[in-house]
Short mmCIF file of C-alpha atoms and ligand atoms in Angstrom, two decimals:
data_model
loop_
_atom_site.label_atom_id
_atom_site.label_comp_id
_atom_site.label_asym_id
_atom_site.label_seq_id
_atom_site.Cartn_x
_atom_site.Cartn_y
_atom_site.Cartn_z
CA MET A 1058 -56.60 70.23 -151.95
CA ASN A 1059 -58.50 67.12 -152.93
CA ILE A 1060 -59.83 64.77 -150.30
CA SER A 1061 -57.46 61.88 -150.86
CA ASN A 1062 -54.45 64.15 -150.58
CA GLN A 1063 -55.83 65.68 -147.41
CA ASP A 1064 -56.24 62.20 -146.02
CA ALA A 1065 -52.68 61.34 -146.89
CA CYS A 1066 -51.42 64.52 -145.26
CA MET A 1067 -53.23 63.74 -142.04
CA LYS A 1068 -51.49 60.42 -141.73
CA LYS A 1069 -48.51 59.97 -139.47
CA TYR A 1070 -45.16 58.71 -140.69
CA ILE A 1071 -42.46 56.61 -139.07
CA GLY A 1072 -38.99 58.11 -139.02
CA CYS A 1073 -36.08 55.78 -138.26
CA ASP A 1074 -32.45 56.44 -137.51
CA LEU A 1075 -30.42 53.34 -138.34
CA GLY A 1076 -27.34 53.95 -136.21
CA GLY A 1077 -24.31 51.70 -135.79
CA THR A 1078 -25.15 51.37 -132.08
CA ASN A 1079 -28.83 52.18 -131.70
CA LEU A 1080 -31.88 51.74 -133.83
CA ARG A 1081 -34.35 54.55 -133.10
CA ALA A 1082 -37.82 54.85 -134.53
CA ALA A 1083 -40.67 57.26 -133.88
CA ILE A 1084 -44.11 58.24 -135.05
CA VAL A 1085 -43.79 61.73 -136.53
CA ASP A 1086 -46.46 64.30 -137.17
CA VAL A 1087 -45.02 65.68 -140.40
CA GLU A 1088 -47.30 68.70 -140.42
CA PHE A 1089 -45.80 70.15 -137.25
CA GLY A 1090 -42.52 68.22 -137.01
CA ASP A 1091 -43.52 66.63 -133.70
CA VAL A 1092 -42.04 63.36 -132.52
CA LEU A 1093 -45.02 61.59 -130.97
CA HIS A 1094 -43.58 58.33 -129.80
CA LEU A 1095 -39.93 57.30 -129.81
CA MET A 1096 -38.47 53.87 -129.18
CA SER A 1097 -34.83 52.84 -129.21
CA ILE A 1098 -33.21 49.39 -129.21
CA PRO A 1099 -29.62 48.24 -129.80
CA THR A 1100 -28.92 47.78 -133.53
CA LEU A 1101 -26.74 44.69 -132.92
CA ALA A 1102 -25.10 45.43 -136.26
CA ARG A 1103 -22.76 42.45 -135.81
CA GLU A 1104 -25.72 40.22 -136.62
CA ARG A 1105 -26.37 39.60 -140.29
CA HIS A 1106 -28.33 42.23 -142.21
CA ASP A 1107 -31.32 39.88 -142.41
CA ALA A 1108 -31.55 39.82 -138.63
CA VAL A 1109 -31.16 43.61 -138.35
CA MET A 1110 -33.89 44.20 -140.96
CA GLN A 1111 -36.24 41.84 -139.12
CA ARG A 1112 -35.57 43.72 -135.86
CA MET A 1113 -36.27 47.01 -137.63
CA ALA A 1114 -39.60 45.78 -138.97
CA ASP A 1115 -40.57 44.43 -135.54
CA LEU A 1116 -39.66 47.79 -133.98
CA PHE A 1117 -41.81 49.70 -136.49
CA LEU A 1118 -44.84 47.52 -135.76
CA GLN A 1119 -44.20 47.88 -132.02
CA VAL A 1120 -43.95 51.66 -132.19
CA ILE A 1121 -47.28 51.85 -134.06
CA GLN A 1122 -48.92 49.71 -131.39
CA ALA A 1123 -47.27 51.55 -128.48
CA ALA A 1124 -48.57 54.86 -129.86
CA GLY A 1125 -52.09 53.43 -129.88
CA LEU A 1126 -52.28 53.63 -133.68
CA ASP A 1127 -53.18 51.24 -136.44
CA LYS A 1128 -51.18 50.48 -139.59
CA ASP A 1129 -53.84 52.36 -141.58
CA ASP A 1130 -52.91 55.54 -139.70
CA ILE A 1131 -49.37 55.37 -141.05
CA GLY A 1132 -48.59 56.81 -144.48
CA GLY A 1133 -45.14 55.27 -144.77
CA ILE A 1134 -41.71 54.74 -143.27
CA GLY A 1135 -38.53 56.75 -143.79
CA ILE A 1136 -35.15 55.28 -142.81
CA GLY A 1137 -32.05 57.43 -142.36
CA VAL A 1138 -29.07 55.29 -143.32
CA PRO A 1139 -25.40 55.99 -142.46
CA GLY A 1140 -23.81 55.35 -145.83
CA VAL A 1141 -24.17 55.25 -149.58
CA LEU A 1142 -27.49 54.25 -151.10
CA ASP A 1143 -29.12 53.55 -154.42
CA LEU A 1144 -32.20 55.67 -153.88
CA GLU A 1145 -33.98 54.43 -156.98
CA LYS A 1146 -33.67 50.77 -156.09
CA GLY A 1147 -34.06 51.33 -152.34
CA GLU A 1148 -30.81 49.47 -151.73
CA THR A 1149 -27.88 50.05 -149.43
CA LEU A 1150 -24.55 50.10 -151.29
CA PHE A 1151 -21.92 50.76 -148.62
CA LEU A 1152 -22.40 51.25 -144.88
CA PRO A 1153 -18.81 51.72 -143.64
CA ASN A 1154 -19.57 51.11 -139.96
CA PHE A 1155 -21.65 47.97 -140.44
CA PRO A 1156 -20.04 44.53 -140.53
CA GLY A 1157 -20.25 43.27 -144.12
CA THR A 1158 -20.92 46.89 -145.27
CA TRP A 1159 -24.35 45.86 -146.68
CA PRO A 1160 -23.64 45.85 -150.48
CA HIS A 1161 -26.84 45.76 -152.59
CA ILE A 1162 -29.11 44.97 -149.64
CA PRO A 1163 -32.74 45.69 -150.63
CA LEU A 1164 -33.55 47.43 -147.34
CA GLY A 1165 -36.54 49.39 -148.65
CA SER A 1166 -38.41 46.50 -150.26
CA ARG A 1167 -37.63 44.13 -147.38
CA ILE A 1168 -39.10 46.51 -144.80
CA THR A 1169 -42.14 47.03 -147.04
CA ARG A 1170 -42.62 43.27 -147.31
CA LEU A 1171 -42.26 42.76 -143.55
CA THR A 1172 -44.50 45.67 -142.50
CA GLY A 1173 -46.85 46.22 -145.42
CA LEU A 1174 -45.89 49.92 -145.43
CA PRO A 1175 -44.16 51.88 -148.22
CA THR A 1176 -40.57 52.60 -147.21
CA ALA A 1177 -38.17 55.30 -148.38
CA LEU A 1178 -34.44 55.49 -147.68
CA LEU A 1179 -32.28 58.60 -147.31
CA ASN A 1180 -28.69 59.14 -146.18
CA ASP A 1181 -28.58 59.95 -142.45
CA VAL A 1182 -27.10 63.45 -142.75
CA ARG A 1183 -29.39 64.35 -145.66
CA SER A 1184 -32.19 63.28 -143.29
CA ILE A 1185 -30.82 65.65 -140.63
CA THR A 1186 -30.54 68.39 -143.27
CA ASN A 1187 -34.17 67.89 -144.29
CA GLY A 1188 -35.30 67.97 -140.64
CA GLU A 1189 -33.35 71.11 -139.75
CA TRP A 1190 -34.56 72.80 -142.92
CA ARG A 1191 -38.25 71.94 -142.44
CA PHE A 1192 -38.54 72.43 -138.68
CA GLY A 1193 -35.21 73.50 -137.17
CA ALA A 1194 -32.39 75.96 -137.67
CA GLY A 1195 -32.98 76.27 -141.43
CA ARG A 1196 -36.73 76.83 -141.31
CA GLY A 1197 -38.02 79.25 -143.93
CA MET A 1198 -34.63 79.49 -145.67
CA ASP A 1199 -34.28 78.94 -149.37
CA THR A 1200 -30.65 77.78 -149.49
CA VAL A 1201 -28.94 76.05 -146.58
CA ALA A 1202 -25.81 73.99 -145.90
CA VAL A 1203 -25.43 71.59 -142.97
CA PHE A 1204 -22.17 70.32 -141.50
CA ALA A 1205 -22.61 67.48 -138.98
CA ILE A 1206 -19.39 67.18 -137.00
CA GLY A 1207 -19.11 63.87 -135.15
CA THR A 1208 -17.17 60.64 -135.64
CA GLY A 1209 -17.03 61.74 -139.27
CA VAL A 1210 -18.09 64.95 -140.95
CA GLY A 1211 -21.42 64.62 -142.73
CA GLY A 1212 -23.15 67.20 -144.82
CA GLY A 1213 -26.25 68.17 -146.69
CA LEU A 1214 -27.52 70.94 -148.92
CA VAL A 1215 -30.83 72.61 -149.60
CA ILE A 1216 -30.69 74.62 -152.82
CA ASN A 1217 -33.49 76.90 -154.02
CA GLY A 1218 -36.04 75.31 -151.73
CA GLN A 1219 -35.17 71.69 -152.48
CA LEU A 1220 -33.16 69.10 -150.63
CA HIS A 1221 -30.25 68.56 -153.00
CA LEU A 1222 -29.57 64.89 -153.77
CA GLY A 1223 -27.44 64.78 -156.89
CA ARG A 1224 -26.82 61.50 -158.63
CA GLY A 1225 -28.10 58.63 -156.51
CA GLY A 1226 -28.29 60.91 -153.46
CA THR A 1227 -24.53 61.41 -153.28
CA GLY A 1228 -24.57 65.23 -153.37
CA GLY A 1229 -23.79 67.21 -150.23
CA GLU A 1230 -20.90 65.20 -148.79
CA LEU A 1231 -19.32 68.33 -147.34
CA GLY A 1232 -16.97 66.34 -145.09
CA HIS A 1233 -15.23 65.05 -148.20
CA THR A 1234 -14.64 68.37 -149.85
CA MET A 1235 -10.87 68.90 -149.95
CA ILE A 1236 -9.28 71.69 -148.00
CA ASP A 1237 -5.69 70.63 -148.82
CA PHE A 1238 -5.04 68.30 -151.71
CA ASN A 1239 -1.73 67.27 -150.11
CA GLY A 1240 -3.33 66.76 -146.71
CA PRO A 1241 -3.62 63.68 -144.50
CA ARG A 1242 -5.36 60.52 -145.63
CA CYS A 1243 -9.13 60.45 -145.20
CA GLY A 1244 -11.23 57.35 -144.42
CA CYS A 1245 -12.80 57.65 -147.90
CA GLY A 1246 -9.46 56.95 -149.59
CA ASN A 1247 -8.74 60.53 -150.67
CA SER A 1248 -6.29 62.95 -149.06
CA GLY A 1249 -6.97 66.27 -147.39
CA CYS A 1250 -10.76 66.03 -146.91
CA LEU A 1251 -12.30 68.21 -144.21
CA GLU A 1252 -13.13 65.05 -142.26
CA ALA A 1253 -9.42 64.32 -141.83
CA TYR A 1254 -9.01 67.74 -140.14
CA ALA A 1255 -12.10 68.53 -138.14
CA SER A 1256 -13.99 65.34 -137.19
CA GLY A 1257 -14.27 64.36 -133.52
CA PRO A 1258 -11.34 61.89 -133.81
CA ALA A 1259 -9.24 64.53 -135.63
CA ILE A 1260 -9.89 67.02 -132.82
CA ALA A 1261 -9.07 64.39 -130.17
CA ALA A 1262 -5.86 63.60 -132.09
CA MET A 1263 -4.83 67.27 -131.87
CA GLY A 1264 -5.28 67.01 -128.08
CA MET A 1265 -3.22 63.82 -127.92
CA LYS A 1266 -0.47 65.43 -129.96
CA ALA A 1267 -0.38 68.49 -127.68
CA VAL A 1268 -0.05 66.30 -124.58
CA SER A 1269 2.55 63.97 -126.08
CA GLN A 1270 4.61 66.99 -127.19
CA GLY A 1271 4.65 68.14 -123.56
CA LEU A 1272 2.85 71.44 -124.22
CA THR A 1273 1.54 73.28 -121.16
CA THR A 1274 -2.10 72.26 -121.10
CA ASN A 1275 -4.65 70.98 -118.60
CA ILE A 1276 -5.76 68.35 -121.12
CA ALA A 1277 -3.14 65.96 -119.65
CA LYS A 1278 -4.56 66.32 -116.15
CA LEU A 1279 -8.19 66.10 -117.30
CA CYS A 1280 -7.53 62.79 -119.07
CA ASP A 1281 -5.57 61.42 -116.06
CA TYR A 1282 -2.51 61.25 -118.35
CA ASP A 1283 -4.26 58.57 -120.44
CA LEU A 1284 -4.23 59.77 -124.06
CA ASN A 1285 -7.03 57.37 -124.99
CA ARG A 1286 -9.41 59.28 -122.74
CA ILE A 1287 -9.06 62.52 -124.68
CA THR A 1288 -12.32 63.45 -126.38
CA PRO A 1289 -13.52 66.64 -128.15
CA GLU A 1290 -15.74 67.24 -125.12
CA LEU A 1291 -12.80 67.04 -122.71
CA ILE A 1292 -10.85 69.51 -124.86
CA ALA A 1293 -13.90 71.82 -124.97
CA ASN A 1294 -14.12 71.70 -121.17
CA ALA A 1295 -10.44 72.61 -120.89
CA ALA A 1296 -10.91 75.45 -123.39
CA GLN A 1297 -13.91 76.81 -121.51
CA ALA A 1298 -11.81 76.81 -118.33
CA GLY A 1299 -9.28 79.04 -120.11
CA ASP A 1300 -6.75 76.53 -121.42
CA GLU A 1301 -4.96 78.23 -124.34
CA ILE A 1302 -3.85 75.06 -126.11
CA ALA A 1303 -7.38 73.64 -125.97
CA ARG A 1304 -8.77 76.92 -127.34
CA ASP A 1305 -6.22 76.75 -130.16
CA ILE A 1306 -7.40 73.28 -131.10
CA TYR A 1307 -10.98 74.52 -131.53
CA GLU A 1308 -9.68 77.61 -133.38
CA LYS A 1309 -7.95 75.29 -135.85
CA ALA A 1310 -10.94 72.96 -136.25
CA GLY A 1311 -13.23 75.98 -136.75
CA PHE A 1312 -10.80 77.45 -139.28
CA TYR A 1313 -10.80 74.22 -141.32
CA ILE A 1314 -14.61 74.02 -141.27
CA GLY A 1315 -14.65 77.71 -142.19
CA ILE A 1316 -12.51 77.04 -145.25
CA ALA A 1317 -14.89 74.29 -146.39
CA ALA A 1318 -17.84 76.59 -145.61
CA ALA A 1319 -16.22 79.39 -147.67
CA ASN A 1320 -16.12 77.00 -150.63
CA VAL A 1321 -19.77 76.16 -150.04
CA CYS A 1322 -20.58 79.90 -150.02
CA ALA A 1323 -18.96 80.33 -153.40
CA THR A 1324 -20.71 77.23 -154.74
CA ILE A 1325 -24.33 77.61 -153.64
CA GLY A 1326 -24.68 81.04 -151.97
CA PRO A 1327 -26.33 79.80 -148.76
CA ARG A 1328 -28.39 82.04 -146.51
CA ARG A 1329 -27.63 79.90 -143.47
CA ILE A 1330 -24.93 77.40 -142.52
CA ILE A 1331 -25.99 74.99 -139.78
CA ILE A 1332 -23.40 73.29 -137.60
CA GLY A 1333 -24.61 70.12 -135.89
CA GLY A 1334 -23.30 66.81 -134.54
CA GLY A 1335 -21.79 66.06 -131.14
CA VAL A 1336 -18.72 68.26 -131.62
CA ALA A 1337 -20.96 71.31 -132.24
CA GLN A 1338 -21.87 71.21 -128.56
CA ALA A 1339 -18.66 73.18 -128.07
CA GLY A 1340 -20.79 76.15 -129.22
CA ALA A 1341 -19.01 79.47 -129.74
CA LEU A 1342 -15.60 77.78 -129.36
CA LEU A 1343 -16.25 76.19 -132.75
CA LEU A 1344 -18.73 78.61 -134.33
CA ASP A 1345 -16.75 81.84 -133.80
CA PRO A 1346 -13.68 80.75 -135.80
CA ILE A 1347 -15.99 79.46 -138.57
CA ARG A 1348 -17.70 82.88 -138.73
CA ARG A 1349 -14.36 84.71 -138.66
CA THR A 1350 -12.90 82.54 -141.42
CA LEU A 1351 -15.93 83.18 -143.63
CA ARG A 1352 -15.62 86.94 -143.17
CA GLU A 1353 -11.91 86.78 -144.00
CA ARG A 1354 -12.13 84.39 -146.92
CA VAL A 1355 -15.37 85.12 -148.78
CA HIS A 1356 -15.38 88.27 -150.90
CA ILE A 1357 -17.57 87.44 -153.85
CA MET A 1358 -20.90 87.54 -152.04
CA PRO A 1359 -22.40 89.53 -149.14
CA VAL A 1360 -20.96 87.18 -146.51
CA GLU A 1361 -22.33 89.27 -143.63
CA GLN A 1362 -25.73 87.92 -144.66
CA VAL A 1363 -24.64 84.31 -144.23
CA GLU A 1364 -25.58 83.15 -140.75
CA VAL A 1365 -23.62 80.37 -139.05
CA VAL A 1366 -25.93 78.81 -136.48
CA PRO A 1367 -26.07 75.69 -134.30
CA SER A 1368 -28.54 72.95 -135.18
CA GLN A 1369 -31.80 73.01 -133.23
CA LEU A 1370 -33.41 69.59 -133.33
CA GLY A 1371 -30.59 67.58 -131.76
CA ASP A 1372 -30.90 63.80 -132.00
CA ASN A 1373 -34.38 64.01 -133.49
CA ALA A 1374 -33.43 65.99 -136.60
CA GLY A 1375 -32.83 62.90 -138.72
CA ILE A 1376 -35.97 61.09 -137.57
CA ILE A 1377 -38.14 64.13 -138.31
CA GLY A 1378 -36.37 64.82 -141.61
CA VAL A 1379 -36.64 61.30 -142.98
CA ALA A 1380 -40.29 61.01 -141.93
CA CYS A 1381 -40.95 64.24 -143.89
CA TRP A 1382 -39.05 62.72 -146.79
CA ALA A 1383 -41.30 59.64 -146.74
CA ALA A 1384 -44.33 61.96 -146.59
CA ARG A 1385 -43.04 63.80 -149.62
CA MET A 1386 -42.73 60.49 -151.47
CA TYR A 1387 -46.04 58.96 -150.47
CA ALA A 1388 -48.41 61.81 -149.70
CA ARG A 1389 -47.93 63.78 -152.84
CA GLY A 1390 -51.29 64.62 -154.36
CA PRO A 1391 -51.94 66.11 -157.78
CA LEU A 1392 -51.84 69.67 -156.49
CA HIS A 1393 -49.46 69.68 -153.59
CA GLY A 1394 -45.95 68.61 -152.77
CA MET A 1395 -44.25 68.60 -149.39
CA GLY A 1396 -45.29 72.17 -148.64
CA ASN A 1397 -48.67 70.93 -147.51
CA CYS A 1398 -47.74 67.62 -145.97
ZN1 ZN B 1404 -12.77 61.94 -147.55
#
């Protein structure tokens, strides 16, 4: 390794999770995947994008100072963004949960101008995928798929030892793979996407339906007979206490994810499938039916070798992953890629 590359590798990187509610940024040691200093402020996404970008830049400079570091110690910034990006131009194209949706906003260059640090963007779930692959549940694996089950269903792929991006970074949207082409409408405009069946709101909707149909379930009591209070977590609690209807709901959600995962098996031959996001906290309630569906539905590869595992890095996966992504962009020396940085 030459000296300048070694220098670059020793630098720390900032990883940022641009969420609809909170803006989180941390100094990350990309060699070990350690989060050294984390700060979180409200995103205030209702303000114009100019104001949000200024707050981001201020936060980055604050986090450097709070960690007792200097700008020279920082090799770059990575921002995990919840939406569609133009990776080459460093622009946001469509952030569905942000007022105004941020079309053609030059987020990367603006942050660079405001902070003086090189800035890379990456989709938020691809950031999580990169983090889990480098330092979490996918560590050491050559080919990995990630499903992030939350408000939506995000995804990401690592294929043959590389984070898969596809054109403009759009590859890996596993939540929008179709499991029934005649199925219900999805937020993306298509019909029958996995997200319409197994996202947090879709699971809550199954609970609401069960209660409103008058089925015998404790979900009604747990939500104080207020359908709006039904959450995936509440249904998981009911299921864990032995409620059959609640168990069925997770069986169904796991089956749907299992069907999408079976398609992923046939497509990329993963060694490990990682299930993350808030809904994955249901644990075996969700993971067991996914595993069972894979065993029943995949026959063209040794499916017993495909492990279905929970994510490991929790809320920090994206921050770690996108910091590593920035390191890969800005610390690449003539001899070494991300393997050394
Ligand atoms: Zn969709």
